[in-house]
Amino acid sequence: MADSTQAQAQEFGLRKAPTSNSKATEEVSSPSCFRHPSQDPAGTETRDSPTMEALTTQLNEAGRISGTDSLVAQDKSRVDLHPTKQGTTAFDSRSTNGASLTYEAKQHGTEDGVPPPRAIERTTACTSGYIPTSGPKEQPYTNMNDVAKVDHVEEAQRHDQTHFMAVPIDVLPPNADIPEYDMHLLNLARHADPFRMLGCHKVECAESDKRIVVVRVWLKNVDHVELRPRAGVSDWRLPPPLESVQLERKGELLFHKASANARAGSAFEMYTTDPSASSRGCPVKSSDPYVPLDYELLVRGEGEETPRVVYDTYSFGMTVPQYNLELFQSGSCWHVDNLMGSHIITVDGVTGVRFAVWAPNCICVSVVGDWNGWDGRAHPMRKRVEFGCWDLFIPGIGAGEKYGYRIHARNGTDFIKIDPYAQEFEVPPKTASIISACDDAFKPAESRYQWHDQEWMARRKVLGETDQLHREPMSIYEVHLPSWMRGQDGRYLSYRELADRLVPHVKNMNFTHVEFLPLAHHPFEGSWGYQVTGLYAPYSRLGNPDDFKYLVDTLHQANIGVFIDFVPAHFCKDSWGLVYYDGEPCYEYADPREGEHKLWGTAVFNYRRNEVRSFLLGAAYHWLRRYHIDGLRIDAVSSMLYKNHQKKDGEWLPNEHGGDANLQAISLLQELNWVVHKEFPGVFTMAEESTSWRGVTDKADGQASALVHPTAPSLESSRRLGFDAKWDLGWMNDTLSYLCCPVENRRKCHNKLTFRGLYMAHERWILPLSHDEVVSGKGSLLDKCGYLGTPFEDRIRTLKTLYGFQIGMPGRPLIFMGGEIGQGREWKDNRSVDWHEGEEELRKKLCIWVSDLLGLYKSQPALHAGDDETWNFKWTDCDNNNDCIVAFLRSYEFWFNDILVVCNFSPQAYYRYPVGVPHGGEWQLLLNSDDWKYAGGMCGRGNGSYIHTTQGGRLGWPYCLWLDVPGNGCLYLKAPQPSAEEKKRMISESQRAKEPADREGKTGDAGPKDQPEGSS
């Protein structure tokens, strides 16, 4: 059985257990396991099989014990392995440095020569991540999506009866004392391996039949310490009448009159009851020479009369399994939010907080916080050397505690850093991390946030799986939450308060989605959230994580999707943040030519390090899973793709192939999109990319295999990033610069309106009128709709035409907050939108125009369903630069869906203006920006009227519409409609025609069907 166990250990990538006579055996041995070394007559230990101690240690650390098995040691004794309650993950402190008292034990046997079995309770491994080929097994559409891959930890099972009795001894060997040098390092908070000194440890004894164990307890602000077994949990007891053992105080004071170090001053002889002799009630000595014990401490501080029960931090074992750290080190740990950071868990029935942080280069890390006075000496952490991670379980603390990590760097400096994985932070300018009470992954189901968006999530998943998301309307309202609306005297509104105001406004405006400027925690509000420090925490100034969940939930219940800006390109350089995290470059590139963005004054993430990749990818997954976010807009993609982005010669380093592409960043973006689309069907990803990089929205076939070697030369030519859409910044700049020209000069730059047709087919697009164009001295959109001296009324009319042009063009429209009311001032992040301006008559009518436009956009398939096919867009008039008029046709599937859009960017109205169209008959005027409804002068016909075509087209079209086009105005017209029976017939025939193509795996032509006779 030992051989099969060893094979099982090796199967999961564990190290091979050393043989019993090797030096390594003593290094991995711990009170958590049973050791039964058999010796030959010469006294030499055998090498047949690995020790039971080493095998059980490795299996327990990996959490791979399952079922009820028996391990047979070299001396033929048996250890039964029983799993705990299925579905829970119970960590047993005996897996590493478990707490044990000093005892003396002698070998014995039962009548049949087989010692009684000893049960060890374990469960399957807790898994904080997965390789992105299988995905998490989560219950869909429910709050189960928020459950951590590490299940909620419950108390380990125990036997009711007492197995052992510990008899104290009075004399300790000299080597039981802690070395003075180690004591000195602990008092300086510079000990690299505190678990080697603190907790329960074996002490070498000259007498071979004795096992001596010393317990060292490291406590602060304590004068008196006693140690006793845990009632109802520990399987050992002290001999009557002893109930506890007092520990001796030793060494320097940790803080004032605190007990800096205490050690057990007793030894114990262990007894157990042999089942065969139990009827006689005769105690016999245990055959187990090394048995782990649970204990608790009774402590009193200065002036305290009643002792209180505490638990020794250093009596608990490793609570972060090795398999999870290996996944973290691989660069694809998407559940890293459950692995790193602070989480409230229960270990051996004791509730506390598990801390884990990655700091590979430093000497020592301590957890500091309110509970220990921010004293770095109080809670030094255990280092997992091969992974560069530090972890510690601290019992007795809980949610709401502020904390940080005190780091002692290799250069001798000491400083406090935030937790990069913290899910809550103090409100700026304070910087402490907070143990979150909203960490649903580690909470029982009944106490998690209860979502009510199951219908929305189910529909989103279906749209993603059927590849119909790109056919859905997507009009986006871009919002900076801290400045969208303020309370009295500029008070910040909370997420919950904003939900009650934002949802009705967005719904009334007919937007389908909102996009929030970065909400990951950031210290400087003037950065608008783009200089981040806490990628796993929502902005604390507006509320806690549950408050933000409420906002998203409320939007979903109103059928409004939620996008967020995600910033994996750079981070702020505040000294308490991520920069030089452990005293050396850690999250950033070491060479400033790679690791610094001088223009922005920020540091660049090191995409070459797998741990940084896990950090970034895990953050994206965290927002999608924890907060049900529907899409990510990746900021500053150009700075990720190009190593020389906005850098001069000599300020950047070429890649390993001599080029300027950042191959590691490319592979990270590809992996981000691949896994997001695989694990979250229906989630939409967007790139803010301002260069001519081709393939931003192309899906790469076989992309997963390429991710295995992110620096492979093949990726130099693989430019397909896998986004769903790209921001068309070129269209935004061209259009706004055109509108800023005086009317007499616009005819010279008319191509700015039409140039987009040359590249429109290359990608899938978002058409933004974003925050970037209404800040930093650029003025508001209203300012851009004219030039010096342009009347206010003309600016409002031009702005209405701009929105008509934007929503009519192929691409998903995005409008920044305040634009819907024509805000006069440019945006400032420290004040609210000027909502009072929306009460003015012209601005109120502008708001109605935008609402009607977006309502039409949602209801007419031609305006949204065919955005990504080139044949669904046709210019009908694009060369009339003298009159500043453009006209184009939007189509989808059937000819009767066609929409004609006419935009006039001059103040001159044109009567009986001819526009060529493909279909004869009555075209319905759906919207006229000069209608009285929108405070217009009613040039031409009003909304809902019909206009007949004439024979003899214009510019090659077979029919002609003679339209009255208002100055600075916009018209939307719909093609003639067949009878209901004829429409039904055409739809039915089209569906039948699609079926053979679908069976053959062909998509067919999505162009107009069954055009009327004489049309082209």
Short mmCIF file of N, CA and C in Angstrom, two decimals, residues 2 4-18 28-30 32-34 50-67 71 81-83 90-92 94-96 120-126 318 320-323:
data_model
loop_
_atom_site.label_atom_id
_atom_site.label_comp_id
_atom_site.label_asym_id
_atom_site.label_seq_id
_atom_site.Cartn_x
_atom_site.Cartn_y
_atom_site.Cartn_z
N ALA A 2 2.03 1.16 0.65
CA ALA A 2 2.92 2.32 0.67
C ALA A 2 3.41 2.65 -0.72
N SER A 4 1.82 2.09 -3.56
CA SER A 4 0.73 2.73 -4.31
C SER A 4 0.51 4.15 -3.84
N THR A 5 0.69 4.39 -2.56
CA THR A 5 0.55 5.76 -2.04
C THR A 5 1.63 6.65 -2.60
N GLN A 6 2.84 6.10 -2.70
CA GLN A 6 3.92 6.90 -3.28
C GLN A 6 3.61 7.22 -4.73
N ALA A 7 3.06 6.25 -5.45
CA ALA A 7 2.70 6.50 -6.84
C ALA A 7 1.64 7.58 -6.94
N GLN A 8 0.67 7.53 -6.01
CA GLN A 8 -0.36 8.55 -5.99
C GLN A 8 0.22 9.93 -5.72
N ALA A 9 1.18 9.98 -4.82
CA ALA A 9 1.83 11.27 -4.52
C ALA A 9 2.56 11.81 -5.74
N GLN A 10 3.28 10.91 -6.45
CA GLN A 10 4.02 11.37 -7.62
C GLN A 10 3.09 11.76 -8.75
N GLU A 11 1.89 11.13 -8.80
CA GLU A 11 0.94 11.44 -9.86
C GLU A 11 0.52 12.91 -9.81
N PHE A 12 0.43 13.46 -8.62
CA PHE A 12 0.00 14.83 -8.48
C PHE A 12 1.17 15.80 -8.37
N GLY A 13 2.32 15.37 -8.82
CA GLY A 13 3.46 16.28 -8.89
C GLY A 13 4.14 16.54 -7.58
N LEU A 14 3.95 15.68 -6.61
CA LEU A 14 4.61 15.90 -5.32
C LEU A 14 6.03 15.37 -5.36
N ARG A 15 6.87 15.87 -4.45
CA ARG A 15 8.23 15.39 -4.42
C ARG A 15 8.28 13.96 -3.89
N LYS A 16 9.26 13.21 -4.28
CA LYS A 16 9.40 11.85 -3.81
C LYS A 16 9.78 11.85 -2.34
N ALA A 17 9.09 11.00 -1.58
CA ALA A 17 9.36 10.94 -0.15
C ALA A 17 10.74 10.37 0.10
N PRO A 18 11.51 11.00 0.98
CA PRO A 18 12.84 10.47 1.27
C PRO A 18 12.75 9.19 2.09
N VAL A 28 11.47 17.00 6.74
CA VAL A 28 10.05 17.05 6.42
C VAL A 28 9.19 16.47 7.51
N SER A 29 9.83 15.81 8.50
CA SER A 29 9.02 15.19 9.55
C SER A 29 8.37 16.26 10.39
N SER A 30 7.18 15.94 10.89
CA SER A 30 6.44 16.88 11.70
C SER A 30 5.49 16.12 12.58
N SER A 32 2.57 15.91 12.47
CA SER A 32 1.31 15.62 11.83
C SER A 32 1.18 14.17 11.40
N CYS A 33 2.24 13.41 11.44
CA CYS A 33 2.21 12.09 10.84
C CYS A 33 2.72 11.04 11.80
N PHE A 34 2.52 9.79 11.44
CA PHE A 34 3.02 8.68 12.23
C PHE A 34 4.32 8.18 11.63
N PRO A 50 9.29 4.37 1.42
CA PRO A 50 9.34 5.65 2.11
C PRO A 50 8.65 5.56 3.46
N THR A 51 9.05 6.44 4.36
CA THR A 51 8.46 6.42 5.69
C THR A 51 7.00 6.82 5.61
N MET A 52 6.22 6.27 6.54
CA MET A 52 4.82 6.66 6.63
C MET A 52 4.69 8.15 6.88
N GLU A 53 5.64 8.69 7.63
CA GLU A 53 5.61 10.11 7.96
C GLU A 53 5.68 10.98 6.71
N ALA A 54 6.67 10.65 5.84
CA ALA A 54 6.86 11.49 4.65
C ALA A 54 5.68 11.37 3.70
N LEU A 55 5.19 10.14 3.49
CA LEU A 55 4.08 9.96 2.56
C LEU A 55 2.83 10.67 3.05
N THR A 56 2.52 10.47 4.31
CA THR A 56 1.30 11.08 4.82
C THR A 56 1.39 12.59 4.81
N THR A 57 2.59 13.12 5.11
CA THR A 57 2.78 14.56 5.07
C THR A 57 2.47 15.11 3.69
N GLN A 58 3.05 14.46 2.67
CA GLN A 58 2.86 14.96 1.32
C GLN A 58 1.41 14.84 0.87
N LEU A 59 0.79 13.71 1.17
CA LEU A 59 -0.60 13.54 0.77
C LEU A 59 -1.51 14.52 1.49
N ASN A 60 -1.22 14.76 2.76
CA ASN A 60 -2.06 15.69 3.50
C ASN A 60 -1.89 17.11 2.99
N GLU A 61 -0.63 17.50 2.70
CA GLU A 61 -0.39 18.85 2.21
C GLU A 61 -1.07 19.06 0.87
N ALA A 62 -1.09 18.05 0.03
CA ALA A 62 -1.73 18.18 -1.27
C ALA A 62 -3.23 17.94 -1.18
N GLY A 63 -3.71 17.44 -0.05
CA GLY A 63 -5.13 17.17 0.10
C GLY A 63 -5.61 16.05 -0.78
N ARG A 64 -4.78 15.06 -1.05
CA ARG A 64 -5.15 14.03 -2.01
C ARG A 64 -5.62 12.74 -1.36
N ILE A 65 -5.83 12.70 -0.05
CA ILE A 65 -6.35 11.50 0.58
C ILE A 65 -7.85 11.45 0.34
N SER A 66 -8.33 10.38 -0.22
CA SER A 66 -9.75 10.24 -0.48
C SER A 66 -10.15 8.80 -0.23
N GLY A 67 -11.41 8.62 0.10
CA GLY A 67 -11.88 7.28 0.41
C GLY A 67 -11.37 6.84 1.77
N LEU A 71 -2.72 2.69 5.21
CA LEU A 71 -1.31 2.71 4.87
C LEU A 71 -0.58 1.77 5.82
N LEU A 81 -7.08 5.83 6.88
CA LEU A 81 -7.29 7.18 6.38
C LEU A 81 -8.76 7.35 6.09
N HIS A 82 -9.40 8.26 6.77
CA HIS A 82 -10.83 8.48 6.59
C HIS A 82 -11.05 9.91 6.12
N PRO A 83 -11.81 10.13 5.05
CA PRO A 83 -12.14 11.51 4.65
C PRO A 83 -13.18 12.09 5.57
N ALA A 90 -11.61 20.66 5.30
CA ALA A 90 -11.20 20.85 6.69
C ALA A 90 -9.71 20.73 6.79
N PHE A 91 -9.03 21.81 7.10
CA PHE A 91 -7.59 21.78 7.28
C PHE A 91 -7.29 21.28 8.69
N ASP A 92 -6.37 20.35 8.82
CA ASP A 92 -5.98 19.83 10.13
C ASP A 92 -4.61 20.38 10.44
N ARG A 94 -2.41 19.35 12.05
CA ARG A 94 -1.36 18.37 12.21
C ARG A 94 -0.61 18.10 10.91
N SER A 95 -0.99 18.81 9.84
CA SER A 95 -0.30 18.57 8.57
C SER A 95 1.11 19.13 8.55
N THR A 96 1.42 20.09 9.43
CA THR A 96 2.80 20.60 9.46
C THR A 96 3.22 20.80 10.89
N ILE A 120 -6.95 9.55 10.60
CA ILE A 120 -6.57 10.91 10.24
C ILE A 120 -7.66 11.45 9.33
N GLU A 121 -8.23 12.59 9.69
CA GLU A 121 -9.32 13.13 8.90
C GLU A 121 -8.78 14.11 7.87
N ARG A 122 -9.17 13.91 6.63
CA ARG A 122 -8.78 14.81 5.54
C ARG A 122 -9.89 14.85 4.50
N THR A 123 -9.83 15.86 3.66
CA THR A 123 -10.75 15.90 2.53
C THR A 123 -9.94 16.10 1.27
N THR A 124 -10.63 16.20 0.15
CA THR A 124 -9.96 16.45 -1.11
C THR A 124 -9.34 17.84 -1.10
N ALA A 125 -8.43 18.05 -2.03
CA ALA A 125 -7.67 19.31 -2.04
C ALA A 125 -8.58 20.50 -2.29
N CYS A 126 -8.30 21.58 -1.61
CA CYS A 126 -8.98 22.81 -1.94
C CYS A 126 -8.29 23.40 -3.16
N MET A 318 -0.01 24.40 7.29
CA MET A 318 -0.16 25.13 6.05
C MET A 318 -1.61 25.06 5.59
N VAL A 320 -2.54 26.73 2.76
CA VAL A 320 -2.51 26.97 1.31
C VAL A 320 -1.84 25.75 0.68
N PRO A 321 -2.60 24.88 0.04
CA PRO A 321 -2.01 23.65 -0.51
C PRO A 321 -1.00 23.93 -1.61
N GLN A 322 -0.06 23.02 -1.75
CA GLN A 322 1.01 23.17 -2.72
C GLN A 322 0.48 23.21 -4.14
N TYR A 323 -0.56 22.41 -4.43
CA TYR A 323 -1.08 22.36 -5.80
C TYR A 323 -1.56 23.74 -6.25
#
